[in-house]
JSON list of C-alpha atoms in Angstrom, two decimals:
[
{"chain": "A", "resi": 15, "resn": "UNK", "atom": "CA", "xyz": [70.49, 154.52, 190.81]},
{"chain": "A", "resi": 16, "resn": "UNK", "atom": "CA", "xyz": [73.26, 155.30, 188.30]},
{"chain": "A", "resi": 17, "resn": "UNK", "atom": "CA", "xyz": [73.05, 159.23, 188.48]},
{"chain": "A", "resi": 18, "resn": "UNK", "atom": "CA", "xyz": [74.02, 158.78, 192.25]},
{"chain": "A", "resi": 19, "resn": "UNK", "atom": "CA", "xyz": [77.60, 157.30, 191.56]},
{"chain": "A", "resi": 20, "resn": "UNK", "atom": "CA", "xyz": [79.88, 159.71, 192.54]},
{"chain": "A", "resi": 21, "resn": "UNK", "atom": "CA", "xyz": [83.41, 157.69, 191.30]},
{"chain": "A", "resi": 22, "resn": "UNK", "atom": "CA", "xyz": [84.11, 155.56, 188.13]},
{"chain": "A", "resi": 23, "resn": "UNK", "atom": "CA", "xyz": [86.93, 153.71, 187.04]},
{"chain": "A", "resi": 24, "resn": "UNK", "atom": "CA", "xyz": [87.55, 151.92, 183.47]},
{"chain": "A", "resi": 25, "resn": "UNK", "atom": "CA", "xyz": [91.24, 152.48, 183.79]},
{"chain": "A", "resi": 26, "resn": "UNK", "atom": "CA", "xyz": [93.28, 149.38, 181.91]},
{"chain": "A", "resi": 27, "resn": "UNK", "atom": "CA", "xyz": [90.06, 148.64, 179.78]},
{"chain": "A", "resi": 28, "resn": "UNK", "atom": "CA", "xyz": [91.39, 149.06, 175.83]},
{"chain": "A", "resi": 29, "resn": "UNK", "atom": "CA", "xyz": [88.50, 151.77, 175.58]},
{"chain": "A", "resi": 30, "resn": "UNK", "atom": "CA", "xyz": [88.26, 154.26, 172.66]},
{"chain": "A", "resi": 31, "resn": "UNK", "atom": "CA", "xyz": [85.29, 155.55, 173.52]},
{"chain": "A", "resi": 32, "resn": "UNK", "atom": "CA", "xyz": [82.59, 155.88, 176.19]},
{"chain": "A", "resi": 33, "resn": "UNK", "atom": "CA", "xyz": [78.76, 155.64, 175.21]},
{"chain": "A", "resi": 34, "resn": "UNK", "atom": "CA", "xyz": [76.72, 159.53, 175.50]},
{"chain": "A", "resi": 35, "resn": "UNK", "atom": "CA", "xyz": [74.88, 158.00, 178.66]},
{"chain": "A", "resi": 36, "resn": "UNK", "atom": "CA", "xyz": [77.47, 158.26, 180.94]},
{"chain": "A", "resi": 37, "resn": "UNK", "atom": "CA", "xyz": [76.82, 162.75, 180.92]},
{"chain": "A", "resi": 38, "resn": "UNK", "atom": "CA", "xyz": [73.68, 161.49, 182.72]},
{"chain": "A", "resi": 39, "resn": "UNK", "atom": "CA", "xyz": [75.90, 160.72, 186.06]},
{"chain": "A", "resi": 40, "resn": "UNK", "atom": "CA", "xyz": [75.90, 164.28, 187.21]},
{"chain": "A", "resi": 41, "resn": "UNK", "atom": "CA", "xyz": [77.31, 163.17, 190.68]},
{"chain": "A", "resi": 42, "resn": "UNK", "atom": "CA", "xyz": [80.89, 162.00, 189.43]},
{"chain": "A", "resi": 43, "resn": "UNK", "atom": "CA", "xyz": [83.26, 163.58, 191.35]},
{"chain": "A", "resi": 44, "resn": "UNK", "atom": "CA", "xyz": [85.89, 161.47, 190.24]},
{"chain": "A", "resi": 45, "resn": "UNK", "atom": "CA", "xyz": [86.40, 159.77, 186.97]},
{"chain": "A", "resi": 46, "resn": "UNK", "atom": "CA", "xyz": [89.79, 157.54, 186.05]},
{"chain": "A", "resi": 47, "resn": "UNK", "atom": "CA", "xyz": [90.10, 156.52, 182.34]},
{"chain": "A", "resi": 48, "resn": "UNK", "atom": "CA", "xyz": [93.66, 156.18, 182.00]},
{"chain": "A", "resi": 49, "resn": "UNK", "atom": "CA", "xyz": [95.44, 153.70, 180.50]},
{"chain": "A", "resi": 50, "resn": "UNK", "atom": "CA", "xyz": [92.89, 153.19, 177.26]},
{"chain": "A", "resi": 51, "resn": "UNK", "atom": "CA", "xyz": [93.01, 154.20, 173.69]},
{"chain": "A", "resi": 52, "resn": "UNK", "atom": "CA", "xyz": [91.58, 157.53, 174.07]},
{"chain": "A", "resi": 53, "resn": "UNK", "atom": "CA", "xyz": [92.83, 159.51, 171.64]},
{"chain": "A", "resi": 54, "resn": "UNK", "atom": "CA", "xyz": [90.43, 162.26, 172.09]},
{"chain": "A", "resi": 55, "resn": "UNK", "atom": "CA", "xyz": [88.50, 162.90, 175.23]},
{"chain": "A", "resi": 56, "resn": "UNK", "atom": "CA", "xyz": [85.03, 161.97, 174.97]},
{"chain": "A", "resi": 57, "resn": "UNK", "atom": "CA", "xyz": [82.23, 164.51, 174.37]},
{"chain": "A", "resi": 58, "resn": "UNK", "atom": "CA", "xyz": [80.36, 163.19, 177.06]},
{"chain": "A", "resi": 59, "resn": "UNK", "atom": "CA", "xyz": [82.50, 164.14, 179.83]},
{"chain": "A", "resi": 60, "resn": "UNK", "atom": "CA", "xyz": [83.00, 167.33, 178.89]},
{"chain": "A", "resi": 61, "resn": "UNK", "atom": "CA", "xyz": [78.87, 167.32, 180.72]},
{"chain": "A", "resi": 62, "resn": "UNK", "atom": "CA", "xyz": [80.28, 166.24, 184.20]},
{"chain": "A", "resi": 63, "resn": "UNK", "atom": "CA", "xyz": [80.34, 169.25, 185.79]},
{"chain": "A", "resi": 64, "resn": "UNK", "atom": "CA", "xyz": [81.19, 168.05, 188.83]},
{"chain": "A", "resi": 65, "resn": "UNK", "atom": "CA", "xyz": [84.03, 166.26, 188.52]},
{"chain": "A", "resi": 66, "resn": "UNK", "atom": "CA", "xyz": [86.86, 166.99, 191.17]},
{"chain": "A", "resi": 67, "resn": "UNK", "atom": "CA", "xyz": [89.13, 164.58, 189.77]},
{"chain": "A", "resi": 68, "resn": "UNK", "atom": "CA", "xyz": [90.18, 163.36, 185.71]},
{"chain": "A", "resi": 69, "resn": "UNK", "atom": "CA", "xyz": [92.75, 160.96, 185.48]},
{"chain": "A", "resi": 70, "resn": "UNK", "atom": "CA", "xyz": [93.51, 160.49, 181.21]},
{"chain": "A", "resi": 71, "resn": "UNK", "atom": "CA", "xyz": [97.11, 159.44, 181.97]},
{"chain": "A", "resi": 72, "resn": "UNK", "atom": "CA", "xyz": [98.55, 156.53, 179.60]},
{"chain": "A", "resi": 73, "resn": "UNK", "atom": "CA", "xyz": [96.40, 156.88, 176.52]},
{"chain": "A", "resi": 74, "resn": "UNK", "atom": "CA", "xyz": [96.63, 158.85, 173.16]},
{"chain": "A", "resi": 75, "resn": "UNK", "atom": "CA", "xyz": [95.46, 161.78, 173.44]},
{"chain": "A", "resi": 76, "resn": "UNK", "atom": "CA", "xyz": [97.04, 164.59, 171.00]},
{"chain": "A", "resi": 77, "resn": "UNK", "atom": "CA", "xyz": [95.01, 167.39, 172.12]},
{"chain": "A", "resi": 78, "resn": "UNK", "atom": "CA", "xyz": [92.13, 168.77, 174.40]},
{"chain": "A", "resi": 79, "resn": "UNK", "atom": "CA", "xyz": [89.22, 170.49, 173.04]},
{"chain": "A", "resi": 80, "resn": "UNK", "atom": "CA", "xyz": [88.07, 173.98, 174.43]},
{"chain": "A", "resi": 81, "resn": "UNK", "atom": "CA", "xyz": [85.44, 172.50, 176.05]},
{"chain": "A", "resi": 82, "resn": "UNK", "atom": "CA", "xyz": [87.94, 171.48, 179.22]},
{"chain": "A", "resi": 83, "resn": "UNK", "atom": "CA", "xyz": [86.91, 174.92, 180.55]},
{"chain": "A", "resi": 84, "resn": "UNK", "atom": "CA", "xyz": [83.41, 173.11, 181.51]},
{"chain": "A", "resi": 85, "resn": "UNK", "atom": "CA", "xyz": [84.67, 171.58, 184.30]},
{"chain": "A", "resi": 86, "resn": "UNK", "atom": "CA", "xyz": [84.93, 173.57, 186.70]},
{"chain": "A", "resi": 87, "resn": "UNK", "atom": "CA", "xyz": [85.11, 172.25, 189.97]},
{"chain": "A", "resi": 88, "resn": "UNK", "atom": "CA", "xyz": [88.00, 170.22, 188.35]},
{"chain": "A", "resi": 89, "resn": "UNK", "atom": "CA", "xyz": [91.29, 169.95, 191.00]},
{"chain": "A", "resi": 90, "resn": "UNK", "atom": "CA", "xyz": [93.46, 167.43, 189.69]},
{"chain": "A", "resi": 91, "resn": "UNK", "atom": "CA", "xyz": [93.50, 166.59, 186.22]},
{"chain": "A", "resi": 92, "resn": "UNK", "atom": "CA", "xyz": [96.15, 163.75, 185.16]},
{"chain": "A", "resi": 93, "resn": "UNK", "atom": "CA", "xyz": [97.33, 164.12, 181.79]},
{"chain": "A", "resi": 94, "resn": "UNK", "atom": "CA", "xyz": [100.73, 162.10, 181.74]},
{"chain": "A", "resi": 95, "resn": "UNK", "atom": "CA", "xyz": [101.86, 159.56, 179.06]},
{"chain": "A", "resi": 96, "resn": "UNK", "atom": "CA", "xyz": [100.09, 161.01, 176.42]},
{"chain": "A", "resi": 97, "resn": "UNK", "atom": "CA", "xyz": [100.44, 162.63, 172.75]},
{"chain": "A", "resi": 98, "resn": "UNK", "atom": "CA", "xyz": [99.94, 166.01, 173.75]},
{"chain": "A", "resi": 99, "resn": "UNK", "atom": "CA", "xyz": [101.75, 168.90, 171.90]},
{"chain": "A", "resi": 100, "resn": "UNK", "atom": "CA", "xyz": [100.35, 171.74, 173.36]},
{"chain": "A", "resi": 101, "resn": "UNK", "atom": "CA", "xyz": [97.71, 172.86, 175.77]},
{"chain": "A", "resi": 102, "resn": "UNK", "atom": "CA", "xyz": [94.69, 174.87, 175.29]},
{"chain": "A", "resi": 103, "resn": "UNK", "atom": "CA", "xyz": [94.50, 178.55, 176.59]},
{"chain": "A", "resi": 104, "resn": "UNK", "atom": "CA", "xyz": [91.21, 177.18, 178.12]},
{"chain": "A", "resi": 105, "resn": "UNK", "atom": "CA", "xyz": [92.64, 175.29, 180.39]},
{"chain": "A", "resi": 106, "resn": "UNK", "atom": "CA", "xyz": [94.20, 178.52, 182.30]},
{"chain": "A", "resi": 107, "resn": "UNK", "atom": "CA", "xyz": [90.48, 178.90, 183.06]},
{"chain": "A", "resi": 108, "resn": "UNK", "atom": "CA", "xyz": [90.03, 175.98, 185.35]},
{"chain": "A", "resi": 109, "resn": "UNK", "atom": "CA", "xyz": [90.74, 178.18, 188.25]},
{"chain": "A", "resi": 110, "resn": "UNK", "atom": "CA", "xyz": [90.09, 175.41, 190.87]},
{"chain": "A", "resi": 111, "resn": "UNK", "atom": "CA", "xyz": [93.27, 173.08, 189.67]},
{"chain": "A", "resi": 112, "resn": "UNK", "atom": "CA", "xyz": [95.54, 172.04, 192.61]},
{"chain": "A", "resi": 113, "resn": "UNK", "atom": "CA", "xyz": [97.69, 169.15, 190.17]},
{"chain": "A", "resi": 114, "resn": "UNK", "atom": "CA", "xyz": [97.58, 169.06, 186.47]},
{"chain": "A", "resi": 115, "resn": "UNK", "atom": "CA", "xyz": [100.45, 166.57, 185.32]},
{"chain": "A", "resi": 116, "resn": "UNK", "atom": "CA", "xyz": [101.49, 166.62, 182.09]},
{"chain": "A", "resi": 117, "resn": "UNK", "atom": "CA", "xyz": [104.69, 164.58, 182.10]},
{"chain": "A", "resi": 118, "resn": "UNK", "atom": "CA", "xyz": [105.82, 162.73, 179.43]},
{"chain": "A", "resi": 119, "resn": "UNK", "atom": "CA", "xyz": [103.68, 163.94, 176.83]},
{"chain": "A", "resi": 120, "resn": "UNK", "atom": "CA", "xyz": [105.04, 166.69, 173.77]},
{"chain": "A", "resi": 121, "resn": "UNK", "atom": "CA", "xyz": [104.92, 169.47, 174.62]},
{"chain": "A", "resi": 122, "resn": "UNK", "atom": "CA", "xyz": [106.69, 172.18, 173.64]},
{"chain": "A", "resi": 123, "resn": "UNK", "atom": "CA", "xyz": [105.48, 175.37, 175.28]},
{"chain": "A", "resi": 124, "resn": "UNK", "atom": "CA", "xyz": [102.87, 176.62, 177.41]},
{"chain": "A", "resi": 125, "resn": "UNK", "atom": "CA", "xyz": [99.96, 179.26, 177.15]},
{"chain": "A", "resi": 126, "resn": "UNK", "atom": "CA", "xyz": [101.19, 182.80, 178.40]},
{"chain": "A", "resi": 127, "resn": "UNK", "atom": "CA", "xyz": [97.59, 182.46, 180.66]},
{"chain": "A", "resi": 128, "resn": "UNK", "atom": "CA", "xyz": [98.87, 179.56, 182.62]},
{"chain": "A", "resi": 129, "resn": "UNK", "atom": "CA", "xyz": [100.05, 182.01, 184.95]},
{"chain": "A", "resi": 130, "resn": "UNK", "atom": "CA", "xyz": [96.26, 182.13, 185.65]},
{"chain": "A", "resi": 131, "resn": "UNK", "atom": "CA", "xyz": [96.08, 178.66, 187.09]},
{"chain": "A", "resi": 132, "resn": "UNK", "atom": "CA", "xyz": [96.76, 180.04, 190.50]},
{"chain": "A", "resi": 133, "resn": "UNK", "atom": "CA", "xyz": [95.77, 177.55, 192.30]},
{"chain": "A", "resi": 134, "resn": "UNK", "atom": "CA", "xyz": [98.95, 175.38, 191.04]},
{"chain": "A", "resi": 135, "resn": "UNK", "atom": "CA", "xyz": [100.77, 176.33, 194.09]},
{"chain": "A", "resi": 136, "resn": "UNK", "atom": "CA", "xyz": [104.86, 175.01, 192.50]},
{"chain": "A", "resi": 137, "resn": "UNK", "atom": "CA", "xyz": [106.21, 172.80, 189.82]},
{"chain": "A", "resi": 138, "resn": "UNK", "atom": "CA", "xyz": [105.96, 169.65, 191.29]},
{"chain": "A", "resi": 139, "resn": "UNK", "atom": "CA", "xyz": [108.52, 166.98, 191.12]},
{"chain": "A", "resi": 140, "resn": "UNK", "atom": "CA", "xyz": [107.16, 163.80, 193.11]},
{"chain": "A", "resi": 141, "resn": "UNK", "atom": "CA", "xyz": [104.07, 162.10, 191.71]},
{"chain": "A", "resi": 142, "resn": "UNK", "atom": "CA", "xyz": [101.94, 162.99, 195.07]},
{"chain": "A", "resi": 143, "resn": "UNK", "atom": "CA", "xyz": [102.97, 166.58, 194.75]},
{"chain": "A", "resi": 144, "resn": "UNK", "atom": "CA", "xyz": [100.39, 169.21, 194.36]},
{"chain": "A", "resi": 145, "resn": "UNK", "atom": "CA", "xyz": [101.28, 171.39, 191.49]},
{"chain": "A", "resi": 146, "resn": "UNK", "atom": "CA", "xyz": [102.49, 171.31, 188.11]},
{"chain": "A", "resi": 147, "resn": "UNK", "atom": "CA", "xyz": [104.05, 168.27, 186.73]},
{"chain": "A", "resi": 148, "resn": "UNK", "atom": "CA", "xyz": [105.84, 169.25, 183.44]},
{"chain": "A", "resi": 149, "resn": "UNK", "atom": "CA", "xyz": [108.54, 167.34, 183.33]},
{"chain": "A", "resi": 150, "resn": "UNK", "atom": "CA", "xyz": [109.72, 164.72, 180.07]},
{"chain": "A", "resi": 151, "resn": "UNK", "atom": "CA", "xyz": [108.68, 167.49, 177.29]},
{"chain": "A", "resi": 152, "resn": "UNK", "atom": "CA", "xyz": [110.81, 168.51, 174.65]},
{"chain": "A", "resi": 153, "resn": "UNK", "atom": "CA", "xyz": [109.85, 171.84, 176.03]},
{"chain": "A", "resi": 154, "resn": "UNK", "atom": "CA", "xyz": [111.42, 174.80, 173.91]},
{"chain": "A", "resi": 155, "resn": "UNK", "atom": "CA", "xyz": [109.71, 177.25, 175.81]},
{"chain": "A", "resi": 156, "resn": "UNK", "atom": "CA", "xyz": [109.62, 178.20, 178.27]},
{"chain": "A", "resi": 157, "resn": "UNK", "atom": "CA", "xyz": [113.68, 176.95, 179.04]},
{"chain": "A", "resi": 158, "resn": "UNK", "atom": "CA", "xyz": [114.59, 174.28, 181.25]},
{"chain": "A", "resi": 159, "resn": "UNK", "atom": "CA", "xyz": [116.48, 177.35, 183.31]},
{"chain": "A", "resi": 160, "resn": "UNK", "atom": "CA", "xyz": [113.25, 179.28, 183.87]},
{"chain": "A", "resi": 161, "resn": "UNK", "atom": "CA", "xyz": [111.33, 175.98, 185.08]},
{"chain": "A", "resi": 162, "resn": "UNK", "atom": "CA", "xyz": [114.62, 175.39, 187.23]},
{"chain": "A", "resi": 163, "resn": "UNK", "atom": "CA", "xyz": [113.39, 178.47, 188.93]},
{"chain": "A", "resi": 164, "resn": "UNK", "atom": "CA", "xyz": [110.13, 176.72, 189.81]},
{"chain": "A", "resi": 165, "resn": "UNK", "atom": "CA", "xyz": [106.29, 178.38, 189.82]},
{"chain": "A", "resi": 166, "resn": "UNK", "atom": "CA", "xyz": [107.03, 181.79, 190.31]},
{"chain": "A", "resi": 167, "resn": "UNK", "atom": "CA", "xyz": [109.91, 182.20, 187.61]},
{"chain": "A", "resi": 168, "resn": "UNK", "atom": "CA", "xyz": [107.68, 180.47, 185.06]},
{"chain": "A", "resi": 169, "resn": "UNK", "atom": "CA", "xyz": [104.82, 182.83, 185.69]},
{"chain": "A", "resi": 170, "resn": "UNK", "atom": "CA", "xyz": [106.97, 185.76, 185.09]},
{"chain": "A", "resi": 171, "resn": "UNK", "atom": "CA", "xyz": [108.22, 184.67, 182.07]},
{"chain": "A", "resi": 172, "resn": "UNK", "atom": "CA", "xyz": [104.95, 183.85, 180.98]},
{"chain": "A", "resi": 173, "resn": "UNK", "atom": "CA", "xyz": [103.56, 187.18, 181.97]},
{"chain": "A", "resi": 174, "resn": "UNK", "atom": "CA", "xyz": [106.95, 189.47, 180.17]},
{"chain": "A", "resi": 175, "resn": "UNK", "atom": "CA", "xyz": [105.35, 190.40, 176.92]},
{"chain": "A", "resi": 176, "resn": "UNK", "atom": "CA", "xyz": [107.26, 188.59, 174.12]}
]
């Protein structure tokens, strides 16, 4: 039966969409759409609450909704190669992220909450690092100095009122 798959690729497929059926596979625990012409993230799996694993890297994507807070369970979420120009405060409430990567994308500062994502244990600088990938943004702030300092140095600055 469909609602038993638990993983589902349609990386590489040219998709813009995905059809409101697929939030009826509440066993996904890991989902890979990257490389596709997302350029939003579709409604539907914003339903699979039990997705572990998100890969969106490669598409078009200029934003995230507020709705990313949904998934909970979520521990790696790949956001690289995108359009992205900022991330949403609800994503500091994903408290069980181990990697979110969000190289090469836009972005040009983070939420002051990220320091809330403590389960991102260090910026991370190899693509099988656990962490925070960040790098390839025309960041403006925080500085490239205070990432230089890694995790810990970041969360302080984001925690110093402004």
């Amino acid at each position: 039966s469909w609602s038993l798959f638990q993983v589902l690729s349609v990386s590489q497929n040219q998709l813009r969409s995905l059809p409101w059926t697929l939030s009826n596979l509440l066993n996904l625990r890991k989902l890979n759409l990257s490389n596709n012409q997302f350029s939003q993230l579709p409604t539907c799996v914003y339903s699979l609450r039990s997705l572990v694993f998100l890969d969106l890297g490669w598409n078009l994507l200029e934003n995230l909704a507020e709705n990313i807070q949904n998934l909970t369970e979520l521990r790696i979420l790949i956001l690289e190669g995108n359009h992205l120009n900022s991330l949403p405060k609800a994503l500091c409430n994903l408290s069980s992220l181990e990697l979110l990567n969000v190289d090469f994308n836009d972005i040009k500062d983070v939420p002051q909450e990220f320091h809330q994502l403590t389960g991102l244990r260090r910026l991370a600088c190899h693509p099988l690092d656990s962490g925070l990938h960040i790098l390839h943004n025309p960041l403006m702030k925080p500085t490239k100095e205070v990432l230089e300092g890694g995790l810990n140095a970041l969360y302080s600055y984001l925690r110093t009122p402004a």
